[in-house]
Amino acid sequence: MKPEITTWQEYQAAYKESIENPSNFWSKIAKTFYWQKEWTNVCSGDFSDVNIRWFDGGILNITENCLDRHLAERGDHLALIWEPNDPTEKMHGVRKYTYRQLYEEVLCCAQMLQKLGVQKGDRVCIYLPMIPEILICMLACARIGAIHSVVFGGFSAASLAERINDSDAHILITADSAFRGNKEIHLKEIADKAIQNAPGIQHCIVYIHTGCAIPWVEGRDLKYQDLIAQTTAECPAVPMEAEAPLFILYTSGSTGKPKGIVHTTAGYMVYVGYTFRNIFQIRDDDIFWCTADVGWITGHSYLVYGPLLNGTTVLMFEGIPTYPDPGRFWQVIQKYKVTIFYTAPTVIRSLLLEGTSYLEDKDLSSLRVLGSVGEPINEEAWQWYYKHVGKERCPIVDTYWQTETGGIVISPIANITPTPPCYATYPLPGIVPAILDSYGKEIALNSLKEPAEGTLCFKQPWPSIARTTFRDHARFKKVYFEEYPGYYLTGDNARYEPTTGMFRITGRMDDVLNVSGHRLGTAEIENAINEHEAVVETAVVGYPHPIKGQGIYAFVICDRPFSSSEDLLKSVQQLVSEKIGPIAKPDYVQVVPGLPKTRSGKIMRRILRKLLEGATPTQIGDTSTLLDPAIVESIFEGLLLKPKAV
Ligand code: WTA
């Protein structure tokens, strides 16, 4: 499908109409999709009552839009190219699916799930590596109206069990093992451990991917390939109401356990399909590569749904950027003539350190558009990406969004709107940003003379905003809508430039960490570390890290001496790997005599953050509200990381 926005004037006109007359605007966009029955009411609800609904009365199935409707004209066009971790691997080699082949695979998989008794509204948990089956299983769920809940393959058994239990899933789909670089991750073993604490699981479907030896529970465990062999490519698309849930995706917040963010069918489809083709200015022959794992929202929206809704060819890569050498990404771009490359700043920063020799011998002339997502991109990384990857020919779209927003909300439109370094720039149609000052008062952006920075919120519902947290609407309201009534709170800070009207995202304002583009909550990590036998209390904060964006630093109070700080670090890392996953391991664990707490017992993480950014105790401002101001000095003395002085 063709982008609607092709000029700056068209962007302005689309934006204006989307705000002044959202019903008109979005019904035109919605008509570019296939509906079994059209909607009767475009949108209703607001941020005060938190009862948002889009395209009410409409009946559709998203898979008819991702697959069936492309068959007539694009049936033989490639839908998916899969590149394995090991470029020389023999077991599968490269896997390619045309739209027709993908359609057939999805229908077989959907029939398989139906035969196992999965029905509309049931939750299916998917714990798979980056292989075509992850996408096939998601679409198969959507085909029969089941709600998929994908859990990133880097999460531990405990995290997986928690997510299975919260979503009340009875089917888990996993693989024997997966490769990432020269590491093998034994997913089936992890799944088995999880199921011990997830008694609701009736069947574990195992895709045999590497052929490694795996434990097996007769009756409960079923081989994916055996089940598929007994199916036919027949499965009608179950009619879904516009507001029927499409998926649950767990994400971390400031407090408590991860939240099961719920996205519904029609609004998500319309917004993600529309933003994909417009932001990247999609053409018929594009090869689009999104390097994000399907286990995160970027993978859901811009590796699976966005490209398939538009009949685009998408590339999925199982491996990592540095295997077998740091030229792998560039080699993959050259091999498949990738035209659009969408990745995270952390990837750019790690490859930048390898120098340009890995790029120089590759032909990257197929590239047309570059994208960045997941965290603020720093100027150095932006310039390197622009110069060495895009050869100063390709615009970089710095796309800002969140699991909760469903799709990209602030971003340039490639070759149409400006792309200054480090700016997410302008809101997409339907998005009304607001910046609140430290008192929670909205700053009047129209009359500003100087740039202003504050809390980024959105004022008006758009089609793909999350509808709720699974089975806990009260929590959804509390986290996103209560502190500033009438606004959706992003948790990010942003700066507004009145001369250009552009937004720059400056980072999280809450206790959410962004480590290598992975979103983690400090509370979750603290809870895990508190289970350590020697630890009484923990405060976790992020510190600036040259590659990961943020690193994880834990301050712990211990009630017994530990043999060595190295042993303490190792045992804490081990514990966090088990409780959450290796991605959440702290880099440093510092034993402290106390934590900076207010008289009411709240830990002032802000002070700890400042120390790690290089401030001395005298530079961190007023500490008079602390119960014991002297503690700051002793924490400072014991810092394991000596940042450059500010
Ligand atoms: C951060 C990922 C700056 C932000 C799509 C947000 C960004 C969090 C950008 C959401 C960007 C994402 N510039 N920061 N272009 N994109 N973020 O839910 O802090 O995994 O709140 O969704 O990532 O992370 P999530």
GROMACS .gro file of C-alpha atoms in nm, residues 162-566:
model
  405
  162GLU     CA    1   0.495  -1.501   3.617
  163ARG     CA    2   0.376  -1.394   3.271
  164ILE     CA    3   0.206  -1.728   3.197
  165ASN     CA    4   0.022  -1.711   3.528
  166ASP     CA    5  -0.080  -1.350   3.497
  167SER     CA    6  -0.222  -1.404   3.149
  168ASP     CA    7  -0.374  -1.739   3.248
  169ALA     CA    8  -0.245  -1.915   2.936
  170HIS     CA    9  -0.297  -2.290   2.889
  171ILE     CA   10  -0.071  -2.336   2.588
  172LEU     CA   11   0.297  -2.250   2.573
  173ILE     CA   12   0.485  -2.259   2.243
  174THR     CA   13   0.863  -2.283   2.260
  175ALA     CA   14   1.164  -2.432   2.078
  176ASP     CA   15   1.429  -2.683   2.178
  177SER     CA   16   1.705  -2.425   2.182
  178ALA     CA   17   1.829  -2.121   1.996
  179PHE     CA   18   2.158  -1.975   1.892
  180ARG     CA   19   2.275  -1.625   1.961
  181GLY     CA   20   2.630  -1.576   1.839
  182ASN     CA   21   2.825  -1.869   1.979
  183LYS     CA   22   2.587  -1.915   2.272
  184GLU     CA   23   2.310  -2.172   2.278
  185ILE     CA   24   2.002  -2.092   2.484
  186HIS     CA   25   1.809  -2.393   2.603
  187LEU     CA   26   1.458  -2.260   2.581
  188LYS     CA   27   1.283  -2.592   2.642
  189GLU     CA   28   1.470  -2.641   2.969
  190ILE     CA   29   1.375  -2.291   3.079
  191ALA     CA   30   1.015  -2.354   2.974
  192ASP     CA   31   1.008  -2.677   3.177
  193LYS     CA   32   1.125  -2.492   3.486
  194ALA     CA   33   0.864  -2.224   3.427
  195ILE     CA   34   0.584  -2.478   3.388
  196GLN     CA   35   0.669  -2.621   3.731
  197ASN     CA   36   0.538  -2.291   3.865
  198ALA     CA   37   0.270  -2.242   3.603
  199PRO     CA   38   0.021  -2.522   3.665
  200GLY     CA   39  -0.230  -2.384   3.415
  201ILE     CA   40  -0.022  -2.502   3.118
  202GLN     CA   41  -0.187  -2.804   2.956
  203HIS     CA   42   0.036  -2.833   2.653
  204CYS     CA   43   0.385  -2.726   2.567
  205ILE     CA   44   0.435  -2.722   2.190
  206VAL     CA   45   0.803  -2.752   2.099
  207TYR     CA   46   0.940  -2.643   1.763
  208ILE     CA   47   1.250  -2.848   1.686
  209HIS     CA   48   1.493  -2.582   1.573
  210THR     CA   49   1.844  -2.699   1.659
  211GLY     CA   50   1.779  -3.067   1.717
  212CYS     CA   51   1.953  -3.066   2.056
  213ALA     CA   52   1.859  -3.325   2.320
  214ILE     CA   53   1.566  -3.205   2.530
  215PRO     CA   54   1.371  -3.328   2.832
  216TRP     CA   55   1.023  -3.451   2.739
  217VAL     CA   56   0.700  -3.493   2.935
  218GLU     CA   57   0.476  -3.742   2.754
  219GLY     CA   58   0.124  -3.618   2.697
  220ARG     CA   59   0.201  -3.261   2.792
  221ASP     CA   60   0.477  -3.191   2.540
  222LEU     CA   61   0.397  -3.199   2.169
  223LYS     CA   62   0.627  -3.155   1.872
  224TYR     CA   63   0.531  -2.860   1.655
  225GLN     CA   64   0.640  -3.031   1.335
  226ASP     CA   65   0.438  -3.347   1.414
  227LEU     CA   66   0.125  -3.148   1.482
  228ILE     CA   67   0.163  -2.938   1.169
  229ALA     CA   68   0.205  -3.254   0.959
  230GLN     CA   69  -0.150  -3.349   1.056
  231THR     CA   70  -0.306  -3.022   0.945
  232THR     CA   71  -0.427  -2.871   0.620
  233ALA     CA   72  -0.403  -2.507   0.518
  234GLU     CA   73  -0.765  -2.440   0.601
  235CYS     CA   74  -0.886  -2.215   0.874
  236PRO     CA   75  -1.145  -1.943   0.827
  237ALA     CA   76  -1.063  -1.607   0.979
  238VAL     CA   77  -1.268  -1.576   1.297
  239PRO     CA   78  -1.474  -1.254   1.290
  240MET     CA   79  -1.342  -1.021   1.559
  241GLU     CA   80  -1.504  -0.716   1.709
  242ALA     CA   81  -1.292  -0.402   1.661
  243GLU     CA   82  -1.218  -0.382   2.034
  244ALA     CA   83  -1.140  -0.754   2.083
  245PRO     CA   84  -0.794  -0.792   2.238
  246LEU     CA   85  -0.524  -0.885   1.986
  247PHE     CA   86  -0.233  -0.935   2.222
  248ILE     CA   87  -0.085  -0.886   2.566
  249LEU     CA   88   0.273  -0.770   2.599
  250TYR     CA   89   0.438  -0.736   2.939
  251THR     CA   90   0.641  -0.428   3.011
  252SER     CA   91   0.819  -0.278   3.310
  253GLY     CA   92   0.714   0.030   3.499
  254SER     CA   93   0.839   0.222   3.802
  255THR     CA   94   0.680  -0.001   4.057
  256GLY     CA   95   0.557  -0.352   4.107
  257LYS     CA   96   0.548  -0.643   3.869
  258PRO     CA   97   0.554  -0.606   3.491
  259LYS     CA   98   0.221  -0.497   3.347
  260GLY     CA   99   0.033  -0.693   3.082
  261ILE     CA  100  -0.037  -0.419   2.828
  262VAL     CA  101  -0.342  -0.503   2.616
  263HIS     CA  102  -0.378  -0.391   2.255
  264THR     CA  103  -0.701  -0.441   2.065
  265THR     CA  104  -0.760  -0.533   1.703
  266ALA     CA  105  -0.884  -0.253   1.479
  267GLY     CA  106  -0.724   0.060   1.623
  268TYR     CA  107  -0.388  -0.112   1.651
  269MET     CA  108  -0.409  -0.239   1.294
  270VAL     CA  109  -0.508   0.095   1.143
  271TYR     CA  110  -0.247   0.300   1.327
  272VAL     CA  111   0.044   0.058   1.286
  273GLY     CA  112  -0.030  -0.004   0.918
  274TYR     CA  113  -0.060   0.369   0.851
  275THR     CA  114   0.250   0.479   1.042
  276PHE     CA  115   0.464   0.203   0.892
  277ARG     CA  116   0.400   0.297   0.530
  278ASN     CA  117   0.419   0.671   0.590
  279ILE     CA  118   0.717   0.710   0.825
  280PHE     CA  119   0.937   0.481   0.617
  281GLN     CA  120   0.778   0.588   0.285
  282ILE     CA  121   0.731   0.230   0.180
  283ARG     CA  122   0.757   0.125  -0.185
  284ASP     CA  123   0.648  -0.197  -0.349
  285ASP     CA  124   0.993  -0.347  -0.380
  286ASP     CA  125   1.131  -0.260  -0.037
  287ILE     CA  126   1.324  -0.507   0.176
  288PHE     CA  127   1.261  -0.388   0.528
  289TRP     CA  128   1.486  -0.502   0.812
  290CYS     CA  129   1.392  -0.437   1.171
  291THR     CA  130   1.656  -0.576   1.405
  292ALA     CA  131   1.439  -0.572   1.719
  293ASP     CA  132   1.339  -0.900   1.878
  294VAL     CA  133   0.977  -0.994   1.818
  295GLY     CA  134   0.952  -1.028   2.198
  296TRP     CA  135   0.938  -0.647   2.228
  297ILE     CA  136   0.680  -0.404   2.094
  298THR     CA  137   0.907  -0.290   1.810
  299GLY     CA  138   0.911  -0.646   1.681
  300HIS     CA  139   0.533  -0.678   1.714
  301SER     CA  140   0.447  -0.356   1.536
  302TYR     CA  141   0.725  -0.303   1.283
  303LEU     CA  142   0.860  -0.651   1.215
  304VAL     CA  143   0.534  -0.845   1.213
  305TYR     CA  144   0.216  -0.640   1.173
  306GLY     CA  145   0.328  -0.315   1.006
  307PRO     CA  146   0.517  -0.476   0.715
  308LEU     CA  147   0.265  -0.757   0.656
  309LEU     CA  148  -0.033  -0.520   0.663
  310ASN     CA  149   0.134  -0.336   0.377
  311GLY     CA  150   0.247  -0.637   0.173
  312THR     CA  151   0.613  -0.551   0.234
  313THR     CA  152   0.903  -0.799   0.238
  314VAL     CA  153   1.043  -0.819   0.589
  315LEU     CA  154   1.377  -0.962   0.695
  316MET     CA  155   1.415  -1.150   1.023
  317PHE     CA  156   1.760  -1.226   1.162
  318GLU     CA  157   1.821  -1.485   1.430
  319GLY     CA  158   2.168  -1.373   1.538
  320ILE     CA  159   2.360  -1.082   1.684
  321PRO     CA  160   2.549  -0.792   1.522
  322THR     CA  161   2.894  -0.919   1.612
  323TYR     CA  162   2.880  -1.284   1.502
  324PRO     CA  163   3.082  -1.422   1.333
  325ASP     CA  164   3.234  -1.074   1.315
  326PRO     CA  165   3.122  -0.713   1.363
  327GLY     CA  166   3.053  -0.683   0.991
  328ARG     CA  167   2.756  -0.921   1.003
  329PHE     CA  168   2.481  -0.661   0.984
  330TRP     CA  169   2.646  -0.492   0.688
  331GLN     CA  170   2.696  -0.826   0.519
  332VAL     CA  171   2.325  -0.907   0.563
  333ILE     CA  172   2.224  -0.570   0.418
  334GLN     CA  173   2.449  -0.634   0.119
  335LYS     CA  174   2.330  -0.993   0.073
  336TYR     CA  175   1.958  -0.911   0.059
  337LYS     CA  176   1.984  -0.556  -0.074
  338VAL     CA  177   1.800  -0.421   0.228
  339THR     CA  178   1.640  -0.086   0.149
  340ILE     CA  179   1.520   0.020   0.495
  341PHE     CA  180   1.714  -0.058   0.811
  342TYR     CA  181   1.555   0.001   1.152
  343THR     CA  182   1.769  -0.053   1.460
  344ALA     CA  183   1.852   0.076   1.809
  345PRO     CA  184   2.117   0.332   1.913
  346THR     CA  185   2.288   0.073   2.135
  347VAL     CA  186   2.361  -0.136   1.824
  348ILE     CA  187   2.506   0.165   1.645
  349ARG     CA  188   2.724   0.255   1.944
  350SER     CA  189   2.865  -0.095   1.974
  351LEU     CA  190   2.943  -0.118   1.601
  352LEU     CA  191   3.088   0.231   1.593
  353LEU     CA  192   3.356   0.118   1.837
  354GLU     CA  193   3.466  -0.147   1.588
  355GLY     CA  194   3.569   0.124   1.342
  356THR     CA  195   3.468   0.148   0.979
  357SER     CA  196   3.679  -0.133   0.835
  358TYR     CA  197   3.385  -0.376   0.858
  359LEU     CA  198   3.172  -0.143   0.653
  360GLU     CA  199   3.415  -0.035   0.389
  361ASP     CA  200   3.416  -0.359   0.193
  362LYS     CA  201   3.036  -0.393   0.190
  363ASP     CA  202   2.800  -0.258  -0.070
  364LEU     CA  203   2.531  -0.070   0.119
  365SER     CA  204   2.402   0.120  -0.184
  366SER     CA  205   2.060  -0.049  -0.161
  367LEU     CA  206   1.982   0.145   0.159
  368ARG     CA  207   1.733   0.425   0.125
  369VAL     CA  208   1.602   0.499   0.476
  370LEU     CA  209   1.749   0.442   0.822
  371GLY     CA  210   1.556   0.428   1.148
  372SER     CA  211   1.637   0.449   1.517
  373VAL     CA  212   1.422   0.335   1.807
  374GLY     CA  213   1.418   0.248   2.173
  375GLU     CA  214   1.623   0.518   2.342
  376PRO     CA  215   1.756   0.866   2.276
  377ILE     CA  216   2.024   0.856   2.006
  378ASN     CA  217   2.333   1.057   2.095
  379GLU     CA  218   2.491   1.293   1.843
  380GLU     CA  219   2.805   1.082   1.788
  381ALA     CA  220   2.606   0.768   1.710
  382TRP     CA  221   2.367   0.964   1.487
  383GLN     CA  222   2.656   1.115   1.284
  384TRP     CA  223   2.828   0.780   1.243
  385TYR     CA  224   2.506   0.612   1.133
  386TYR     CA  225   2.434   0.893   0.888
  387LYS     CA  226   2.783   0.911   0.744
  388HIS     CA  227   2.910   0.554   0.739
  389VAL     CA  228   2.593   0.348   0.703
  390GLY     CA  229   2.371   0.588   0.511
  391LYS     CA  230   2.665   0.750   0.324
  392GLU     CA  231   2.495   1.086   0.383
  393ARG     CA  232   2.221   0.983   0.140
  394CYS     CA  233   1.965   0.827   0.374
  395PRO     CA  234   1.743   1.017   0.616
  396ILE     CA  235   1.741   0.883   0.972
  397VAL     CA  236   1.396   0.864   1.125
  398ASP     CA  237   1.434   0.884   1.503
  399THR     CA  238   1.109   0.719   1.604
  400TYR     CA  239   0.978   0.778   1.953
  401TRP     CA  240   0.713   0.552   2.103
  402GLN     CA  241   0.638   0.295   2.374
  403THR     CA  242   0.480  -0.045   2.430
  404GLU     CA  243   0.173   0.144   2.548
  405THR     CA  244   0.145   0.367   2.240
  406GLY     CA  245   0.127   0.064   2.009
  407GLY     CA  246   0.290   0.252   1.723
  408ILE     CA  247   0.536   0.535   1.661
  409VAL     CA  248   0.396   0.866   1.791
  410ILE     CA  249   0.669   1.127   1.734
  411SER     CA  250   0.897   1.089   1.434
  412PRO     CA  251   1.017   1.241   1.111
  413ILE     CA  252   0.866   1.113   0.787
  414ALA     CA  253   1.150   0.996   0.564
  415ASN     CA  254   1.243   1.248   0.295
  416ILE     CA  255   0.934   1.456   0.372
  417THR     CA  256   0.994   1.624   0.706
  418PRO     CA  257   1.333   1.740   0.849
  419THR     CA  258   1.565   1.497   1.029
  420PRO     CA  259   1.799   1.699   1.252
  421PRO     CA  260   2.026   1.481   1.471
  422CYS     CA  261   1.874   1.355   1.796
  423TYR     CA  262   1.525   1.495   1.742
  424ALA     CA  263   1.215   1.281   1.719
  425THR     CA  264   1.078   1.607   1.568
  426TYR     CA  265   0.703   1.618   1.499
  427PRO     CA  266   0.397   1.431   1.622
  428LEU     CA  267   0.231   1.190   1.381
  429PRO     CA  268  -0.131   1.248   1.277
  430GLY     CA  269  -0.361   1.189   1.573
  431ILE     CA  270  -0.097   1.267   1.836
  432VAL     CA  271  -0.128   1.579   2.053
  433PRO     CA  272   0.177   1.616   2.277
  434ALA     CA  273   0.183   1.835   2.587
  435ILE     CA  274   0.470   1.927   2.817
  436LEU     CA  275   0.394   1.971   3.184
  437ASP     CA  276   0.613   2.175   3.419
  438SER     CA  277   0.736   2.057   3.759
  439TYR     CA  278   0.401   2.160   3.912
  440GLY     CA  279   0.210   1.948   3.663
  441LYS     CA  280   0.084   2.252   3.475
  442GLU     CA  281   0.073   2.236   3.097
  443ILE     CA  282   0.322   2.470   2.930
  444ALA     CA  283   0.160   2.679   2.656
  445LEU     CA  284   0.384   2.570   2.370
  446ASN     CA  285   0.233   2.817   2.121
  447SER     CA  286   0.346   3.124   2.309
  448LEU     CA  287   0.691   3.003   2.414
  449LYS     CA  288   0.994   3.217   2.335
  450GLU     CA  289   1.261   2.990   2.484
  451PRO     CA  290   1.287   2.610   2.465
  452ALA     CA  291   1.107   2.433   2.748
  453GLU     CA  292   1.161   2.095   2.904
  454GLY     CA  293   0.924   1.889   3.114
  455THR     CA  294   0.707   1.582   3.142
  456LEU     CA  295   0.581   1.451   2.810
  457CYS     CA  296   0.210   1.367   2.797
  458PHE     CA  297  -0.050   1.315   2.526
  459LYS     CA  298  -0.385   1.488   2.530
  460GLN     CA  299  -0.605   1.303   2.286
  461PRO     CA  300  -0.663   0.932   2.223
  462TRP     CA  301  -0.525   0.782   1.900
  463PRO     CA  302  -0.625   0.446   1.754
  464SER     CA  303  -0.342   0.228   1.887
  465ILE     CA  304  -0.317   0.349   2.245
  466ALA     CA  305  -0.322   0.054   2.488
  467ARG     CA  306  -0.669  -0.005   2.631
  468THR     CA  307  -0.589  -0.159   2.967
  469THR     CA  308  -0.356  -0.380   3.166
  470PHE     CA  309  -0.475  -0.738   3.158
  471ARG     CA  310  -0.747  -0.795   3.416
  472ASP     CA  311  -0.645  -0.483   3.610
  473HIS     CA  312  -0.801  -0.169   3.469
  474ALA     CA  313  -0.754   0.014   3.800
  475ARG     CA  314  -0.378  -0.022   3.768
  476PHE     CA  315  -0.388   0.102   3.410
  477LYS     CA  316  -0.576   0.414   3.518
  478LYS     CA  317  -0.352   0.474   3.814
  479VAL     CA  318  -0.020   0.441   3.630
  480TYR     CA  319  -0.100   0.646   3.320
  481PHE     CA  320  -0.392   0.876   3.391
  482GLU     CA  321  -0.423   0.961   3.758
  483GLU     CA  322  -0.129   1.187   3.833
  484TYR     CA  323  -0.222   1.437   3.562
  485PRO     CA  324  -0.596   1.408   3.501
  486GLY     CA  325  -0.697   1.427   3.137
  487TYR     CA  326  -0.350   1.336   3.010
  488TYR     CA  327  -0.175   1.013   2.917
  489LEU     CA  328   0.158   1.018   3.105
  490THR     CA  329   0.453   0.876   2.907
  491GLY     CA  330   0.712   0.869   3.186
  492ASP     CA  331   0.958   1.052   2.956
  493ASN     CA  332   1.092   1.403   2.961
  494ALA     CA  333   1.095   1.607   2.643
  495ARG     CA  334   1.224   1.941   2.528
  496TYR     CA  335   1.027   2.161   2.291
  497GLU     CA  336   1.195   2.405   2.053
  498PRO     CA  337   0.959   2.694   1.980
  499THR     CA  338   1.148   2.812   1.672
  500THR     CA  339   1.099   2.483   1.489
  501GLY     CA  340   0.812   2.327   1.686
  502MET     CA  341   1.018   2.010   1.729
  503PHE     CA  342   1.037   1.768   2.020
  504ARG     CA  343   1.352   1.613   2.155
  505ILE     CA  344   1.313   1.319   2.394
  506THR     CA  345   1.558   1.354   2.680
  507GLY     CA  346   1.497   1.032   2.873
  508ARG     CA  347   1.286   0.868   3.143
  509MET     CA  348   1.179   1.075   3.441
  510ASP     CA  349   1.079   0.776   3.650
  511ASP     CA  350   1.251   0.463   3.780
  512VAL     CA  351   1.245   0.279   3.451
  513LEU     CA  352   1.583   0.181   3.305
  514ASN     CA  353   1.671   0.151   2.940
  515VAL     CA  354   1.960  -0.091   2.906
  516SER     CA  355   2.064  -0.165   2.547
  517GLY     CA  356   1.713  -0.061   2.444
  518HIS     CA  357   1.557  -0.310   2.689
  519ARG     CA  358   1.307  -0.164   2.927
  520LEU     CA  359   1.355  -0.274   3.290
  521GLY     CA  360   1.207  -0.157   3.619
  522THR     CA  361   1.436  -0.077   3.912
  523ALA     CA  362   1.179  -0.223   4.152
  524GLU     CA  363   1.187  -0.563   3.982
  525ILE     CA  364   1.566  -0.579   3.999
  526GLU     CA  365   1.568  -0.463   4.362
  527ASN     CA  366   1.315  -0.729   4.457
  528ALA     CA  367   1.532  -0.995   4.295
  529ILE     CA  368   1.850  -0.878   4.472
  530ASN     CA  369   1.670  -0.854   4.807
  531GLU     CA  370   1.628  -1.230   4.795
  532HIS     CA  371   2.004  -1.271   4.824
  533GLU     CA  372   2.095  -1.429   5.158
  534ALA     CA  373   2.336  -1.152   5.254
  535VAL     CA  374   2.129  -0.857   5.134
  536VAL     CA  375   1.887  -0.664   5.353
  537GLU     CA  376   1.800  -0.376   5.124
  538THR     CA  377   1.882  -0.261   4.773
  539ALA     CA  378   1.861   0.051   4.562
  540VAL     CA  379   1.914   0.010   4.189
  541VAL     CA  380   1.986   0.299   3.956
  542GLY     CA  381   2.105   0.344   3.601
  543TYR     CA  382   2.436   0.509   3.518
  544PRO     CA  383   2.548   0.646   3.181
  545HIS     CA  384   2.707   0.366   2.977
  546PRO     CA  385   2.889   0.434   2.650
  547ILE     CA  386   2.734   0.141   2.461
  548LYS     CA  387   2.428   0.025   2.652
  549GLY     CA  388   2.293   0.375   2.709
  550GLN     CA  389   2.242   0.288   3.073
  551GLY     CA  390   2.419   0.033   3.287
  552ILE     CA  391   2.278  -0.112   3.609
  553TYR     CA  392   2.432  -0.023   3.944
  554ALA     CA  393   2.310  -0.174   4.271
  555PHE     CA  394   2.372  -0.031   4.617
  556VAL     CA  395   2.313  -0.297   4.881
  557ILE     CA  396   2.300  -0.312   5.258
  558CYS     CA  397   2.429  -0.648   5.381
  559ASP     CA  398   2.381  -0.805   5.722
  560ARG     CA  399   2.685  -1.030   5.699
  561PRO     CA  400   3.033  -0.998   5.553
  562PHE     CA  401   3.090  -1.157   5.213
  563SER     CA  402   3.410  -1.339   5.114
  564SER     CA  403   3.495  -1.090   4.841
  565SER     CA  404   3.320  -0.818   4.648
  566GLU     CA  405   3.380  -1.020   4.334
   0.00000   0.00000   0.00000
